[in-house]
Coordinates of C-alpha atoms in Angstrom, one line a residue:
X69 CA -48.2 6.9 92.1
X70 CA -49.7 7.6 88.8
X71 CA -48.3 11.8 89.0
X72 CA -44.5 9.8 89.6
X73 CA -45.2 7.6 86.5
X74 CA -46.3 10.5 84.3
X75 CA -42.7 12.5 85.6
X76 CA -41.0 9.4 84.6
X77 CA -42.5 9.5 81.0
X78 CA -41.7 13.3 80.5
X79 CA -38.2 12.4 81.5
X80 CA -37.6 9.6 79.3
X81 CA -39.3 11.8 76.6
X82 CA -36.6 14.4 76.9
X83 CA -34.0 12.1 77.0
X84 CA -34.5 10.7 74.2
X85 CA -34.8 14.1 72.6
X86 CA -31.5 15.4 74.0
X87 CA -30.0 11.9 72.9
X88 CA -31.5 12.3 69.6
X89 CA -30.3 15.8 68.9
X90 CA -26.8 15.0 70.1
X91 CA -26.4 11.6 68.4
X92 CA -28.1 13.0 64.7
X93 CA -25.2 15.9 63.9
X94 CA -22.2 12.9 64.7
X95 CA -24.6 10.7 61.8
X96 CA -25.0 13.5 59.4
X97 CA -21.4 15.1 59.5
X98 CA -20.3 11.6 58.1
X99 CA -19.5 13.0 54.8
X100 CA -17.9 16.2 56.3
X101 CA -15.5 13.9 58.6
X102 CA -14.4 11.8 55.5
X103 CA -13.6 15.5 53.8
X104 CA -11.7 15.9 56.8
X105 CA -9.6 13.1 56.7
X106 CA -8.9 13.3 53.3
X107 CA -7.8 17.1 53.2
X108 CA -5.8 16.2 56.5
X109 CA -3.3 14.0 54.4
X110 CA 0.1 15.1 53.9
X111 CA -0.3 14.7 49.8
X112 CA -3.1 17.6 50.2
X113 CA -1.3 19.7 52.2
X114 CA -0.3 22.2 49.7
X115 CA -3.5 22.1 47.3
X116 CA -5.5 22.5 50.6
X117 CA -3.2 26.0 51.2
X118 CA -3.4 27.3 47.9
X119 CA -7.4 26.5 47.9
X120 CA -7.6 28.8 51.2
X121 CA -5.5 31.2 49.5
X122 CA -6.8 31.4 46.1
X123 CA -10.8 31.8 48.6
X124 CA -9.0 34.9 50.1
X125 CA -9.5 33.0 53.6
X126 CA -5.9 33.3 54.2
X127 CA -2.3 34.7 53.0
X128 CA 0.5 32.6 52.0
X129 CA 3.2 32.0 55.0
X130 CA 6.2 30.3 55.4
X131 CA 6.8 26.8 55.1
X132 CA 6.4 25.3 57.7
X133 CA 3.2 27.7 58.5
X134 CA 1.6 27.9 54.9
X135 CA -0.7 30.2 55.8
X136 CA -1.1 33.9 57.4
X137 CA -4.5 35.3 58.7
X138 CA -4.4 39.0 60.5
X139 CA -0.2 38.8 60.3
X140 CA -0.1 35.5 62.2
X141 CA 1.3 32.4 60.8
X142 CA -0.6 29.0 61.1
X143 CA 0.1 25.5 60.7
X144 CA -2.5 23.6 58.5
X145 CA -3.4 21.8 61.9
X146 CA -3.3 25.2 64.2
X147 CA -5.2 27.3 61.2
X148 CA -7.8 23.9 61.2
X149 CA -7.8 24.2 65.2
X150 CA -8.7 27.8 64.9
X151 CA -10.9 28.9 62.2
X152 CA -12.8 25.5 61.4
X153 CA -15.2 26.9 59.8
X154 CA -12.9 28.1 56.7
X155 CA -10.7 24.9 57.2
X156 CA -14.7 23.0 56.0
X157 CA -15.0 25.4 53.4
X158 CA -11.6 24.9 51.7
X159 CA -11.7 21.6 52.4
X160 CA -15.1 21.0 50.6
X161 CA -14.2 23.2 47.7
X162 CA -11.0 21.3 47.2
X163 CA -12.7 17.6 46.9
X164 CA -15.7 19.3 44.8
X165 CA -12.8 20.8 42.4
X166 CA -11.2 17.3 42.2
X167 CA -14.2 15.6 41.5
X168 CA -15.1 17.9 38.4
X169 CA -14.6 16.4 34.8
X170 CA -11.4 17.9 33.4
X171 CA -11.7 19.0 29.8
X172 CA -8.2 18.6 28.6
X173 CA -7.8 14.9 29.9
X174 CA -11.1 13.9 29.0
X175 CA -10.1 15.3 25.5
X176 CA -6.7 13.8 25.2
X177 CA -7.4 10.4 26.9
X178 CA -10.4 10.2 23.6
X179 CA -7.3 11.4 21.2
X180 CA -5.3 8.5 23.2
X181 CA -8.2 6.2 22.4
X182 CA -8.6 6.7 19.3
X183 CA -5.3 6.9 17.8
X184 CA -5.1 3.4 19.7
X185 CA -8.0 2.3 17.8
X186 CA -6.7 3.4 14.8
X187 CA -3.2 1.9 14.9
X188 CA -4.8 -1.8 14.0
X189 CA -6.5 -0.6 11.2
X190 CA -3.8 1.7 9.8
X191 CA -1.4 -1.7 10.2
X192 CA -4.0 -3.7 8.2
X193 CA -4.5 -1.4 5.7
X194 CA -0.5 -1.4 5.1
X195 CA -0.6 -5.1 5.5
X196 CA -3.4 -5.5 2.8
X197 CA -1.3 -3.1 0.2
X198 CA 1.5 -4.7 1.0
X199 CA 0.4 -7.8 0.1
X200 CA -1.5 -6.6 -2.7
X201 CA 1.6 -4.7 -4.5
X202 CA 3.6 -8.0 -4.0
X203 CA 0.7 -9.9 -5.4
X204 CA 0.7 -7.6 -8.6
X205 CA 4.7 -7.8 -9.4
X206 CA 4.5 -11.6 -8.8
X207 CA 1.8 -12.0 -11.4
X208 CA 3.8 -9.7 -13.8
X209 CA 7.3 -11.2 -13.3
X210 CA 5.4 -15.0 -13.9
X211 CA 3.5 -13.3 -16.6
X212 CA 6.5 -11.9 -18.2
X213 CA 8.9 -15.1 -18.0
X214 CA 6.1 -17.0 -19.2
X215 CA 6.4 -15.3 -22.3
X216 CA 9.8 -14.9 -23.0
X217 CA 10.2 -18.9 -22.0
X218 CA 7.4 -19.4 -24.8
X219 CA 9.5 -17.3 -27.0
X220 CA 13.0 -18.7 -26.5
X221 CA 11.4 -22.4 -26.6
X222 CA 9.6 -21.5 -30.4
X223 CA 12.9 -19.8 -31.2
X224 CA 15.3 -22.8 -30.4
X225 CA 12.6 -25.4 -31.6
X226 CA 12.9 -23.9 -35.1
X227 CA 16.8 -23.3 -35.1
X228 CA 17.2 -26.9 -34.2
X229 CA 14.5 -28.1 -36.9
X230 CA 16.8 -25.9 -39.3
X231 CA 20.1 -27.3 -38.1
X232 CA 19.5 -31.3 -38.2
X233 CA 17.7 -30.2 -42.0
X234 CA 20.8 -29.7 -42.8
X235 CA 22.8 -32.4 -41.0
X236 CA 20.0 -34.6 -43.2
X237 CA 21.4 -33.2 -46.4
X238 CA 17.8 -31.0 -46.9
X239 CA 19.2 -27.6 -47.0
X240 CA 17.8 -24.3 -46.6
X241 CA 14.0 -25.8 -46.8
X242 CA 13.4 -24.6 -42.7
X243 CA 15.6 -21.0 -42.2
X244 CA 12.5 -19.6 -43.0
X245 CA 10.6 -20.5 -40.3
X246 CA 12.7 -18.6 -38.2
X247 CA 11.4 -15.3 -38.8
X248 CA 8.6 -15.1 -36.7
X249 CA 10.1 -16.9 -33.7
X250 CA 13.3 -14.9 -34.0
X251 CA 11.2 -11.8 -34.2
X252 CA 8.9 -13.0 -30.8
X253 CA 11.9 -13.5 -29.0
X254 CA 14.1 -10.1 -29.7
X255 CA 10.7 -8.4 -28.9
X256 CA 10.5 -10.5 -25.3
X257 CA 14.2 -9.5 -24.8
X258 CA 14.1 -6.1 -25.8
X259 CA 11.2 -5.4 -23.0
X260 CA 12.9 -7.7 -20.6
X261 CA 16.1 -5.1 -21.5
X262 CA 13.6 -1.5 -21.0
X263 CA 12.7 -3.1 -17.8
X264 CA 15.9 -4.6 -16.1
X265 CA 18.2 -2.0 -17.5
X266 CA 20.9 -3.9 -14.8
X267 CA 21.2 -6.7 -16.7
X268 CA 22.5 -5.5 -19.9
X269 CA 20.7 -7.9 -21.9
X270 CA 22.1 -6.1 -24.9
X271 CA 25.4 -8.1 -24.9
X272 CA 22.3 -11.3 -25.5
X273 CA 20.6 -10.0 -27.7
X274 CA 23.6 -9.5 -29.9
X275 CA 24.7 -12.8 -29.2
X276 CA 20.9 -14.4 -30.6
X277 CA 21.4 -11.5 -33.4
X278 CA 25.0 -13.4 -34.4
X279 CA 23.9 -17.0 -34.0
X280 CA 21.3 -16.4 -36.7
X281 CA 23.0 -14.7 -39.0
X282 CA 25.5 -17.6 -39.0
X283 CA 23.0 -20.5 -39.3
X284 CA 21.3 -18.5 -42.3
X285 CA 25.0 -17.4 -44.1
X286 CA 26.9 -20.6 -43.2
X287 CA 28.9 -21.8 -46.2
X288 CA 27.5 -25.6 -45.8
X289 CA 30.2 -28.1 -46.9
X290 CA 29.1 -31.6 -49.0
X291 CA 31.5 -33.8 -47.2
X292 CA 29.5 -35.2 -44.8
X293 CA 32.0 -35.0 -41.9
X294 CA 32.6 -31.5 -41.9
X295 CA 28.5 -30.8 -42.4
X296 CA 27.9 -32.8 -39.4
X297 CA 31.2 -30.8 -37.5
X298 CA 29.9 -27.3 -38.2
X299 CA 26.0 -28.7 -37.6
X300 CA 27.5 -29.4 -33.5
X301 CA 28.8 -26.5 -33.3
X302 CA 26.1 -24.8 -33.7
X303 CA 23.9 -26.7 -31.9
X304 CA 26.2 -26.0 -29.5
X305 CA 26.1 -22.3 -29.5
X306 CA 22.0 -22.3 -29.9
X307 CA 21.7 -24.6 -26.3
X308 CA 24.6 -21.9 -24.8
X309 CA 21.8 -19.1 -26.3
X310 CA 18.7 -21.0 -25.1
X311 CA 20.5 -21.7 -21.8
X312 CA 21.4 -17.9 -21.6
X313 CA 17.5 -17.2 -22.0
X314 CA 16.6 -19.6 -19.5
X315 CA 18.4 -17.8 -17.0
X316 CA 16.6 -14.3 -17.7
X317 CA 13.4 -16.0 -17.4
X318 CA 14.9 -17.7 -13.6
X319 CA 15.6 -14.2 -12.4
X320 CA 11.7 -13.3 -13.7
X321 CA 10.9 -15.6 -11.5
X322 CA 12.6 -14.4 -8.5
X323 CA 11.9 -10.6 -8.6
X324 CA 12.4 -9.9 -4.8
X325 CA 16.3 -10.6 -5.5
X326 CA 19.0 -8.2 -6.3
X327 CA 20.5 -9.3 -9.7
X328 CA 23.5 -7.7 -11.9
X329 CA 24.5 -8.2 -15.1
X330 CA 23.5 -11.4 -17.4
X331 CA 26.6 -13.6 -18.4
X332 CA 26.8 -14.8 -22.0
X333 CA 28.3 -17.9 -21.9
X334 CA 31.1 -19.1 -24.8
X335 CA 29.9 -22.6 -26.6
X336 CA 33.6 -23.3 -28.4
X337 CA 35.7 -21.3 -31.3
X338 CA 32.6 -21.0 -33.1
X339 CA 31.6 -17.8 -31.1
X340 CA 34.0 -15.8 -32.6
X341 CA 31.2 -13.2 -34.1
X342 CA 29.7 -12.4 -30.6
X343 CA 31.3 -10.4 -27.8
X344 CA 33.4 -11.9 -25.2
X345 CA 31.1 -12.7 -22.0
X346 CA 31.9 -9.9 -19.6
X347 CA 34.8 -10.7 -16.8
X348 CA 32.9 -9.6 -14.0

């Protein structure tokens, strides 16, 4: 009884052995199944064929048999069937080729990447100058109308003061304080006229240039009537003037808008020393 028990053992010992060397190659070949399976698709038909090829493990064929080994043509399947050995070898060297880095994409995905990355901060950066350059014409169009308004307000301040002397029966006591604000506002003009060459402020300029001289070389009659007539008028033609002004210093104030040519607008028969306003 106890030699049958001690057969038994042995035999259960070798069982296991034969069980464990024929179960442990179907665990281990896990990987080379899942290589198997994923050559075997029809996508990786031809990279598998041109991987067996380029290993000098077979010749090209025809296409329906890809490959050619000793003159006979195979079938990915038939040439698998038959030499399975190099079928595993291409096989393997094909997913270890796949799974290698590749230089040129790593290289341009990091240009992709980065010209990406740069694209918000090249935007920002045109944004930001953008902005900036509009910032610094503002300021210098408000900067520049703020001056010639200052000028053309002294200018028809001290015309006015001049004209209703007169109309008061005081004379010539206030032409000259003229001068200076005649001078501040032919200077205004005259940059106003370098930089907007468009407008043609020159056809204004000579219309201030005419009003004074009239003011300064009227012939000033005694009957009161007729001073008061003549005073109008040119009060008249000073608001058209100041008026004329005020619209230079509007489109300084707007420089983002296309303008043409300034208008000199007519203030009665008394503008017969300036030259016509222009038609168009």
């Amino acid at each position: 009884m106890r030699r049958q028990t001690r057969w038994l053992m042995v035999a259960a010992l070798l069982g296991e052995t034969v069980y464990g060397l024929g179960a442990s190659p179907a665990r281990a070949d896990a990987t080379g199944d899942a290589q198997t399976l994923y050559c075997a698709k029809p996508e990786n038909t031809r990279p598998l064929v041109d991987t067996a090829v380029a290993l000098g493990m077979a010749d090209s064929g025809t296409h329906d048999k890809p490959l050619k080994v000793n003159g006979r043509d195979f079938t990915v399947t038939d040439w698998r069937r038959t030499f399975p050995a190099d079928f595993g070898r291409a096989c393997a060297a094909l997913v270890a080729v796949r799974k290698l880095p590749s230089t040129s994409s790593s290289w341009t995905g990091d240009l992709v990447k980065t010209v990406i990355g740069l694209i918000p901060v090249a935007v920002g950066a045109l944004l930001a100058l953008g902005s900036g350059l509009l910032t610094t014409r503002k300021a210098s169009a408000e900067r520049e109308a703020g001056e010639l308004h200052a000028a053309a307000t002294a200018y028809e301040r001290a015309c006015r003061d001049c004209l209703i002397a007169w109309r008061r029966g005081q004379g010539r006591s206030l032409e000259a304080a003229m001068d200076a604000p005649l001078s501040g506002l032919l200077a205004e003009l005259q940059r106003c006229k370098s930089r907007h060459p468009r407008w043609r402020l020159e056809r204004l300029i000579t219309a201030i240039r005419g009003l004074d001289r009239d003011i300064r070389e009227a012939d000033w009659p005694t009957e009161t009537e007729a001073l008061r007539r003549l005073t109008q008028r040119l009060l008249d033609r000073l608001e058209a003037r100041h008026a004329d002004v005020m619209g230079v210093v509007s489109r300084l104030d707007r420089p983002w808008r296309r303008h043409g040519p300034v208008r000199v607008e007519q203030a009665g028969p008394a503008e017969h020393a300036e030259t016509p306003p222009d038609a168009s």
